[in-house]
Short mmCIF file of C-alpha atoms and ligand atoms in Angstrom, two decimals:
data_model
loop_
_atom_site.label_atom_id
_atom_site.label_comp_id
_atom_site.label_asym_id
_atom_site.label_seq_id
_atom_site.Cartn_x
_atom_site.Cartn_y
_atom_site.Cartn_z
CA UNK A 1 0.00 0.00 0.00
CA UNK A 2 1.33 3.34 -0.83
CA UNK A 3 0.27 6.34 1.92
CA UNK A 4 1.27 9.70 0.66
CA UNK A 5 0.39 11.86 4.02
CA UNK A 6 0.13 15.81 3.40
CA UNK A 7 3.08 15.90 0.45
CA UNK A 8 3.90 19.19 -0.41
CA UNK A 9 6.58 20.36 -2.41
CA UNK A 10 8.11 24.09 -2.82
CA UNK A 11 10.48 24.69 -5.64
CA UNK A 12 12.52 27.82 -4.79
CA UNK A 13 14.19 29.40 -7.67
CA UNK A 14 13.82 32.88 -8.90
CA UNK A 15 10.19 32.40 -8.36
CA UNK A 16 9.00 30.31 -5.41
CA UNK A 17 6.72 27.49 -7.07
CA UNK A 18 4.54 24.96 -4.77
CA UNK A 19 3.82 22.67 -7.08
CA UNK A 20 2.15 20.53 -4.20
CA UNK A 21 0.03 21.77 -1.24
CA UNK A 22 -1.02 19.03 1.21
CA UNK A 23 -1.81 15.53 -0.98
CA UNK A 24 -3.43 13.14 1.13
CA UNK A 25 -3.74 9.44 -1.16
CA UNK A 26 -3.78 5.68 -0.08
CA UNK A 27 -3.45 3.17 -3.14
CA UNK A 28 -4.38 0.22 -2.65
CA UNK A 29 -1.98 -3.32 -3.46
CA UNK A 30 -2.97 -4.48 -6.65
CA UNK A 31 -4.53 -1.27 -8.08
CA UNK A 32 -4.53 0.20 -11.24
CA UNK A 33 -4.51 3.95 -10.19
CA UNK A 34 -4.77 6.71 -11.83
CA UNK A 35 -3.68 10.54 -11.82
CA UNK A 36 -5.24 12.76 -14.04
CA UNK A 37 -4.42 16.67 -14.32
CA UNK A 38 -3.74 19.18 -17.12
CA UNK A 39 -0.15 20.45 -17.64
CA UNK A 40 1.37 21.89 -14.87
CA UNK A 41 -0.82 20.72 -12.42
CA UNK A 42 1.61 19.00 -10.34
CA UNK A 43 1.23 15.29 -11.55
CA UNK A 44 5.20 14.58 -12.52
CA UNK A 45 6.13 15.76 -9.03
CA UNK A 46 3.91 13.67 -7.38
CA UNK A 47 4.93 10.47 -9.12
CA UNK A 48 8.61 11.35 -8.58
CA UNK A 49 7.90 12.12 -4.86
CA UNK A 50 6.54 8.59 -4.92
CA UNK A 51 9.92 6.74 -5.74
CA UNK A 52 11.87 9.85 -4.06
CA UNK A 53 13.43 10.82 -7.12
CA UNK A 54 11.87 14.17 -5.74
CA UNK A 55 11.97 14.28 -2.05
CA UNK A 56 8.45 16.30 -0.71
CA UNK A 57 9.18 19.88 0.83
CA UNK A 58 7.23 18.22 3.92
CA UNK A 59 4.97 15.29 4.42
CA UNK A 60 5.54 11.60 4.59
CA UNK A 61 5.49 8.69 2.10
CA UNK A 62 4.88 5.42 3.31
CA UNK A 63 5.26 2.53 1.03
CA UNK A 64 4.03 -0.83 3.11
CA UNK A 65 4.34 0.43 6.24
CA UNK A 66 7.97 2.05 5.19
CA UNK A 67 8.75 5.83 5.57
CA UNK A 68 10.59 6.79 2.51
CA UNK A 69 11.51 10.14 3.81
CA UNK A 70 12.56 8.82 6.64
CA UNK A 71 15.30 6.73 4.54
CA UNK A 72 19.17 7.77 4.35
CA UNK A 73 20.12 7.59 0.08
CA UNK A 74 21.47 4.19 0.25
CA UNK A 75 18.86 2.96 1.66
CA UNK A 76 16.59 4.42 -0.42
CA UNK A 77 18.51 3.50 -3.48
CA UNK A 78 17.71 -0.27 -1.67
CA UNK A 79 14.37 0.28 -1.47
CA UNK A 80 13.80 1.77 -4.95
CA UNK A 81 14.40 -2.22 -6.49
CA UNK A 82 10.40 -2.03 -5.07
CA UNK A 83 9.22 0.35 -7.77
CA UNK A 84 9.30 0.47 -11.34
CA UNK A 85 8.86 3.53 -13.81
CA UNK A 86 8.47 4.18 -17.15
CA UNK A 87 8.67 7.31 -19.25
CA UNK A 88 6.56 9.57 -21.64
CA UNK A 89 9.91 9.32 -24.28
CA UNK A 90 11.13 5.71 -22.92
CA UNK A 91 14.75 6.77 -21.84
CA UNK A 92 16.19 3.86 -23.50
CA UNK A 93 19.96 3.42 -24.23
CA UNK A 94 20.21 4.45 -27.93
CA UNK A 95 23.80 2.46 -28.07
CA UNK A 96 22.58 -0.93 -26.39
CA UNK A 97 20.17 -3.52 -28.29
CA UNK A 98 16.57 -4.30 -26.63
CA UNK A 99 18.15 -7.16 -24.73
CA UNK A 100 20.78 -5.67 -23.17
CA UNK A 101 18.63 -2.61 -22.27
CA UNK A 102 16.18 -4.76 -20.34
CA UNK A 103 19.43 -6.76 -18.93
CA UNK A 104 20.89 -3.11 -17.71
CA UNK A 105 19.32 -2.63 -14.25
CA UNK A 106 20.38 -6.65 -13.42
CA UNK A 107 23.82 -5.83 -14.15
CA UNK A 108 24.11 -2.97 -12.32
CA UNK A 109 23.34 -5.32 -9.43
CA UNK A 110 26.07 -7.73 -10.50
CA UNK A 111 23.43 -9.98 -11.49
CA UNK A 112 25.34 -13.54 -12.80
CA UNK A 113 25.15 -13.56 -16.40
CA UNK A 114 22.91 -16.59 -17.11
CA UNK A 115 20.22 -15.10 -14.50
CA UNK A 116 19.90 -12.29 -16.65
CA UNK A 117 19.38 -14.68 -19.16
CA UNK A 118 16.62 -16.58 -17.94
CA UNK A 119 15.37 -12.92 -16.78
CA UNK A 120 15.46 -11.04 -20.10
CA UNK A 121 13.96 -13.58 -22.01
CA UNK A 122 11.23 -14.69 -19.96
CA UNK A 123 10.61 -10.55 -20.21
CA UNK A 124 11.02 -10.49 -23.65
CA UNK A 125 8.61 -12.61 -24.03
CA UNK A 126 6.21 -10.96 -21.62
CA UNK A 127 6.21 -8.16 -23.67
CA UNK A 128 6.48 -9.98 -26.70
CA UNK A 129 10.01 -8.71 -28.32
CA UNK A 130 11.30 -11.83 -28.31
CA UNK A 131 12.13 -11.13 -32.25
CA UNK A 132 13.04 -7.80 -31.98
CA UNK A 133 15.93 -8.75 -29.04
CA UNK A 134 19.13 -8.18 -30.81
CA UNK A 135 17.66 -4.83 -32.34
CA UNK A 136 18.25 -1.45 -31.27
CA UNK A 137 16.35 1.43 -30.16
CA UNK A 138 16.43 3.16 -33.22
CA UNK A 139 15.30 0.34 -35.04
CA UNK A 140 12.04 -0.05 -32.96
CA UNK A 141 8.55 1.83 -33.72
CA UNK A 142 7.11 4.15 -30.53
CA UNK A 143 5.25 1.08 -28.95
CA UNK A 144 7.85 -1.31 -29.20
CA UNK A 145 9.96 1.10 -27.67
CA UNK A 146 7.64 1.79 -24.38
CA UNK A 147 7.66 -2.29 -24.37
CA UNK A 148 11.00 -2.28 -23.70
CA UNK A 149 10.67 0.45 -21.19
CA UNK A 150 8.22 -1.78 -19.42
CA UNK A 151 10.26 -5.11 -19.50
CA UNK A 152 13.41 -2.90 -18.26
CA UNK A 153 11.19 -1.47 -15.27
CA UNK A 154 10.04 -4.68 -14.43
CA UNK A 155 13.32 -6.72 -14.05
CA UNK A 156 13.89 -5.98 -10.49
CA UNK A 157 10.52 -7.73 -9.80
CA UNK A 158 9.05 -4.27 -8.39
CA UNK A 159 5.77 -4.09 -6.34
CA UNK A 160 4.90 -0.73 -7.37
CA UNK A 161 4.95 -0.01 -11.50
CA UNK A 162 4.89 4.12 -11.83
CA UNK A 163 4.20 5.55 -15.27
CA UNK A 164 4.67 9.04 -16.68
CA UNK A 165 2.59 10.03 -19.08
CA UNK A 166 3.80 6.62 -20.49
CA UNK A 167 1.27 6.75 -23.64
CA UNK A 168 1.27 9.92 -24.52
CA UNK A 169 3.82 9.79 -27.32
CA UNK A 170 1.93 7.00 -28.98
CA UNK A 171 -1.08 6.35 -31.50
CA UNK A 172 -3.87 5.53 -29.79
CA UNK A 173 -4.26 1.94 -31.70
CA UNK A 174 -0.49 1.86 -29.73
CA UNK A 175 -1.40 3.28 -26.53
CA UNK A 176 -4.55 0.96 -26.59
CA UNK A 177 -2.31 -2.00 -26.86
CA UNK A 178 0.31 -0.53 -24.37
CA UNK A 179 -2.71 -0.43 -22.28
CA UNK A 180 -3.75 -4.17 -22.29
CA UNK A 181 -0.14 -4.65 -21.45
CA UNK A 182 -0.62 -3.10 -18.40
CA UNK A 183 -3.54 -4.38 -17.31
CA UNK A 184 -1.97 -8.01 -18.25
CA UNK A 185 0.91 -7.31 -16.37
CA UNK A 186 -1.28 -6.07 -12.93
CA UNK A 187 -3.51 -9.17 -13.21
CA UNK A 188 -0.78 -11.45 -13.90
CA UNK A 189 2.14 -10.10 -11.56
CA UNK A 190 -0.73 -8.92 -9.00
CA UNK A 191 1.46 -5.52 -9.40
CA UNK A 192 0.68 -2.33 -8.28
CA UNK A 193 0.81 0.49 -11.32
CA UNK A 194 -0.04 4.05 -10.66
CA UNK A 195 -0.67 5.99 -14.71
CA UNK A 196 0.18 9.63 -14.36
CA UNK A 197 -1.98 11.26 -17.68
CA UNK A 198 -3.59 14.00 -18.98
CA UNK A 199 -6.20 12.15 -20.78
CA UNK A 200 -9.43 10.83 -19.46
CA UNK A 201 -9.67 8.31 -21.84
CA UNK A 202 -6.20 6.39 -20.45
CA UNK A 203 -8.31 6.80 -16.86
CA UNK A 204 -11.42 5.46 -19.04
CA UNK A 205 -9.24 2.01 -20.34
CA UNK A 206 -8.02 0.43 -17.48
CA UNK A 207 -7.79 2.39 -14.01
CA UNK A 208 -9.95 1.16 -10.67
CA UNK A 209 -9.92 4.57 -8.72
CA UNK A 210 -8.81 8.35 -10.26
CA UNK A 211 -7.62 11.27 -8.37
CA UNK A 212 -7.76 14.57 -10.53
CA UNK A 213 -5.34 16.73 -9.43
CA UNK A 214 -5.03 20.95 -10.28
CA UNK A 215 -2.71 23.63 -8.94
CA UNK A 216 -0.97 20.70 -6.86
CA UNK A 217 -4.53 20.00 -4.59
CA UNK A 218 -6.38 16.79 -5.08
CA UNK A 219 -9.84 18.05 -6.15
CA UNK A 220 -11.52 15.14 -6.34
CA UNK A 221 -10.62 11.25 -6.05
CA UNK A 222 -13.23 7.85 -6.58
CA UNK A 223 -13.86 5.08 -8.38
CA UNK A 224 -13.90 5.78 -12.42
CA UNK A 225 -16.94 4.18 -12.90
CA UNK A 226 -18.56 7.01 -9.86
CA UNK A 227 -16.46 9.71 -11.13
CA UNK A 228 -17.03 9.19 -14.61
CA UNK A 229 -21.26 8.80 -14.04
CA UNK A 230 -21.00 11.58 -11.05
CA UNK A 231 -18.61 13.82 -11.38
CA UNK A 232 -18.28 16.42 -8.39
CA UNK A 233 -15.55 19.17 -9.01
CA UNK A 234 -15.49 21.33 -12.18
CA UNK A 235 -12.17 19.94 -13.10
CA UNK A 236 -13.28 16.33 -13.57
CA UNK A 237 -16.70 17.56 -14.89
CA UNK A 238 -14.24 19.57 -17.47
CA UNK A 239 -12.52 15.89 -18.07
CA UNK A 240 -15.45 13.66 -18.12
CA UNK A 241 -16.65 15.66 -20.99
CA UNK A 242 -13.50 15.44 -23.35
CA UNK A 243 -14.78 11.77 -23.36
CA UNK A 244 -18.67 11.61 -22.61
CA UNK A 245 -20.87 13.96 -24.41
CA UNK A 246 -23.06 14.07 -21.73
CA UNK A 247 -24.96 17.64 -23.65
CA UNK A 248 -28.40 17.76 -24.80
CA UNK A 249 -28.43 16.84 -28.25
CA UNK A 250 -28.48 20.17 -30.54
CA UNK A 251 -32.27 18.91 -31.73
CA UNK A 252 -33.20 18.41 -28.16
CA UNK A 253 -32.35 21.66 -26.98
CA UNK A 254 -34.51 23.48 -29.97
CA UNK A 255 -37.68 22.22 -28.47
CA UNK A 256 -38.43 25.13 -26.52
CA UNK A 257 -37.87 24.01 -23.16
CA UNK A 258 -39.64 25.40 -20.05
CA UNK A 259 -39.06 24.60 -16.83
CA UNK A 260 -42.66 24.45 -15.54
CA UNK A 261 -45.22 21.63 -16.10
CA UNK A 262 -48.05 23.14 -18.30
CA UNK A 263 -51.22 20.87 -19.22
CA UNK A 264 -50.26 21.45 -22.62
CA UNK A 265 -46.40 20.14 -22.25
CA UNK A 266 -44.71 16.70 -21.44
CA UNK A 267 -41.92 15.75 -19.18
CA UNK A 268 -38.26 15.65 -21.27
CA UNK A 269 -36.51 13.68 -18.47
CA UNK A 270 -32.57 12.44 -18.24
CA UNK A 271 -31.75 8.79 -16.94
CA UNK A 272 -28.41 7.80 -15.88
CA UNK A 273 -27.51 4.39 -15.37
CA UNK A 274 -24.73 2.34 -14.13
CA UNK A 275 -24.06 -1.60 -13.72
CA UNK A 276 -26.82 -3.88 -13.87
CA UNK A 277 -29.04 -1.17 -13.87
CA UNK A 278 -28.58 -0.70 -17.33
CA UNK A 279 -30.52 -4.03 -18.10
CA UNK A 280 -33.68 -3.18 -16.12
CA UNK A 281 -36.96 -2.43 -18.76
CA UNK A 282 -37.63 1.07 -17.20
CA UNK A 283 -39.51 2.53 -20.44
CA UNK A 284 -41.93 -0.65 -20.35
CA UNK A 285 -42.46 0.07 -16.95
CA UNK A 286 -43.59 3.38 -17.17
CA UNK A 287 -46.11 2.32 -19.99
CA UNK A 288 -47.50 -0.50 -18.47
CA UNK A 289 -47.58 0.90 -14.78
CA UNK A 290 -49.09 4.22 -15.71
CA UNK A 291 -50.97 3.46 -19.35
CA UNK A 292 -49.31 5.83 -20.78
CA UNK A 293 -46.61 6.57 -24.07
CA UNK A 294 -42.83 7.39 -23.31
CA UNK A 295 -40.66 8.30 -26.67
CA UNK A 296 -37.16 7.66 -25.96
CA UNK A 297 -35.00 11.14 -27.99
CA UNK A 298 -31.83 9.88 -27.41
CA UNK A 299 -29.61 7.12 -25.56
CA UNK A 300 -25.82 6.45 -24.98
CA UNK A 301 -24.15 3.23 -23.70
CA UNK A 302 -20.42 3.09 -23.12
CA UNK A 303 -18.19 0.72 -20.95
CA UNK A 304 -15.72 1.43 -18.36
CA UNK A 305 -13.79 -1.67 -18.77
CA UNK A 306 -16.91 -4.50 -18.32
CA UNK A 307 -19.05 -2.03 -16.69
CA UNK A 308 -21.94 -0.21 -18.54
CA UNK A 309 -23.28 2.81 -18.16
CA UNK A 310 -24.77 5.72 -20.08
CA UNK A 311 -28.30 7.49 -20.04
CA UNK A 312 -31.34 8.25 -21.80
CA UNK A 313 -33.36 11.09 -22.65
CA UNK A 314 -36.75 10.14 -22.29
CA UNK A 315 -40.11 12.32 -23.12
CA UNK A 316 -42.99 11.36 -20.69
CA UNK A 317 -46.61 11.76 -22.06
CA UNK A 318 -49.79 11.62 -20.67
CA UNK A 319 -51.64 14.48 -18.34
CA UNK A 320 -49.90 16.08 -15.64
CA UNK A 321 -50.88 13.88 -12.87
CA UNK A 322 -49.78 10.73 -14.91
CA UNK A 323 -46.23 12.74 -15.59
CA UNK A 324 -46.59 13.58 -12.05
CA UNK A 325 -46.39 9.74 -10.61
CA UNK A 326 -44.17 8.40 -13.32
CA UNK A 327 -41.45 11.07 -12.06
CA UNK A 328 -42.26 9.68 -8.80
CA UNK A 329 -41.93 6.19 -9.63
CA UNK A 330 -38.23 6.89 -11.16
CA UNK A 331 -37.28 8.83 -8.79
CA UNK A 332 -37.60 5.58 -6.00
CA UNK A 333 -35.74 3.57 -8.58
CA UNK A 334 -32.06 3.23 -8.12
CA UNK A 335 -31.06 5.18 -10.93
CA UNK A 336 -30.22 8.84 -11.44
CA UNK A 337 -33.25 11.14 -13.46
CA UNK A 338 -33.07 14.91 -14.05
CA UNK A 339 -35.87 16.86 -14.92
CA UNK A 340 -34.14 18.45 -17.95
CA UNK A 341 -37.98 20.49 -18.39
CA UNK A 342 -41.04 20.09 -20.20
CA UNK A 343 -41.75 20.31 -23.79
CA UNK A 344 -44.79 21.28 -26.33
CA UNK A 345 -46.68 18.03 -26.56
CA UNK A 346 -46.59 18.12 -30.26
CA UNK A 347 -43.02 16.88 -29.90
P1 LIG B 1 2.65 18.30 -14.55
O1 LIG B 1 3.42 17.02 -14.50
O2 LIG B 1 1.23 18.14 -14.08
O3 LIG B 1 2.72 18.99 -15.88
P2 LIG B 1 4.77 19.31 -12.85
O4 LIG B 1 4.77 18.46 -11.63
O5 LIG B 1 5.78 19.04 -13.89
O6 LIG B 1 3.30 19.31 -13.48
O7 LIG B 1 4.90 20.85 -12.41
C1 LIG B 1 4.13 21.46 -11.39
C2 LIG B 1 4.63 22.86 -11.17
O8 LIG B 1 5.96 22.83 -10.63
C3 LIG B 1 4.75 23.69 -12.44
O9 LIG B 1 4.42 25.02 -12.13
C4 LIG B 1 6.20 23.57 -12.83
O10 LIG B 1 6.63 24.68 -13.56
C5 LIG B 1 6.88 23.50 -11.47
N1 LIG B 1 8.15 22.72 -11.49
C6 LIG B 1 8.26 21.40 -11.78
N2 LIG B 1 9.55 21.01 -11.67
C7 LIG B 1 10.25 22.10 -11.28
C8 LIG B 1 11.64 22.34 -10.98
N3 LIG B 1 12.54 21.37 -11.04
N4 LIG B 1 11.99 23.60 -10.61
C9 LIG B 1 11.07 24.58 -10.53
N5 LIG B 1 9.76 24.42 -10.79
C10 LIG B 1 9.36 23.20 -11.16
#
């Protein structure tokens, strides 16, 4: 478990900077966590405060029960074996092939030379370069590069896999299948990887909890699948949108919508669902319940990972006492409904 305990860090130059101001976060062994922020925000200096490659102005980092600040360099150099990283532009050793990149860290170590064998290649083939071995960097395409980053970080059998903006150099056919590497290598190696980004959709792929971070304060923090359906602070509002259109359809919004009931207007009402609720025949419901007509004006499924969600814009018909109990009826269900307003029942 990684406990980072009121981190802040103060840059003083000719300008005093504090690019963090009090970060409270617990991640969970075995998670696939992620931190989200735009530029600037304070994400690369958390991530290196993590591993200490940027010691926090104040604050403590525990890592399994382990101060970190606490450590003298040695010891921390010790220590660091525990967690990986990998980079936005790879780092790789332009003068030494794929194999003897990965085989770099094990050296340093004095590593015998037919461990590093067995090692690299069992590696190589995790990450499936097995081919592409006696290559060199230069000779390798963006993803195959990162692959090699990942195989390198991993040889000291770390517990904790940290990584930098580590698609955002890629394609996103690339970064999708950097991705599922990742998540193959958490389930399989039961290790802990924390994804620094700036885009939601990296979060969206394969992260269990999200922290969005701005002006180096945690704003908000939560399960995607909560964050993404019920977003609380403007900044992850602002970030749920560059991948959910959660706006009223341009057609929708044309209707000439009031925000009273009228006896001569209908219900326009906004569903959200999430899990199993998705499966649940709401819209026959309402019909049958209340003999009435819904018209459904627009739906949206997506997935986060295996989980569904998305919503619904429904119209509700009938007269205003039937619109009346059907909002009440929905409104006892466990989904989320907005009253978006009421339209001209012409529509
Ligand atoms: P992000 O990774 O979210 O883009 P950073 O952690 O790199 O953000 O930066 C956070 C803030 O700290 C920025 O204002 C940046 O200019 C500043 N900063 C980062 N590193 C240094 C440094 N070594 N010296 C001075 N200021 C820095």
């Amino acid at each position: 478990m990684i406990t980072l305990e009121n981190i802040t860090k103060t840059y003083d130059g000719s300008a005093t900077v504090h690019a963090l101001k009090g970060i409270n976060l617990t991640i969970e062994d075995g998670e696939i966590f992620g931190i989200i922020g735009k530029s600037g925000a304070g994400k690369s200096t958390l991530v290196r405060c993590i591993n200490m490659l940027e010691r926090p102005t104040s604050g403590r980092v525990i890592i399994d029960g382990q101060d970190m600040t606490a450590l003298s360099d040695s010891q921390l150099r010790a220590e660091r074996k525990n967690i990986g990283m990998i980079f936005q532009h790879f780092n790789l050793l332009s003068s030494r092939t794929v194999f003897d990149n990965i085989a770099f860290p094990l050296e340093l170590v004095n590593t015998p030379k037919e461990v590093i064998r067995k090692k690299v290649d069992d590696l190589l083939e995790l990450v499936g370069l097995t081919d592409r071995q006696h290559n060199y960097p230069s000779q390798l395409s963006g993803g195959q590069k990162q692959r090699v980053g990942i195989a390198r970080a991993l040889a000291s059998d770390p517990k904790i896999l940290l990584c930098d903006e580590a698609t955002s150099a890629l394609d996103p056919q690339t970064t999708k299948s950097i991705l599922e590497l990742l998540q193959d290598i958490n389930k399989r190696l039961h290790i802990t990887i924390v994804i620094i980004t700036h885009e939601m959709a990296v979060i969206k792929e394969i992260c269990n909890r999200v922290a969005v971070i701005e002006g180096g304060v945690i704003k908000e923090e939560g399960r995607v699948v909560d964050v993404f359906t019920n977003p609380q602070s403007q900044t992850m509002k602002d970030f749920v949108k560059s991948v959910i259109n959660m706006q009223l359809p341009a057609g929708i919004a044309k209707m000439g919508i009031t925000d009273q009931p009228a006896p001569d207007r209908n219900v326009l009402v906004r569903l959200r669902f999430k899990g199993s609720a998705t499966n649940d025949p709401l819209v026959a419901a309402i019909v049958q319940k209340f003999n009435t007509y819904v018209s459904i004006l627009y739906g949206n499924i997506d997935y986060i990972q295996d989980e569904p969600f998305g919503y619904l814009i429904i119209v509700i018909m009938g007269d205003m006492e039937t619109q009346a109990k059907a909002l009440a009826y929905i409104k006892g269900l466990p989904i989320e409904s907005e009253v978006l307003g009421y339209v001209p029942r012409n529509h």
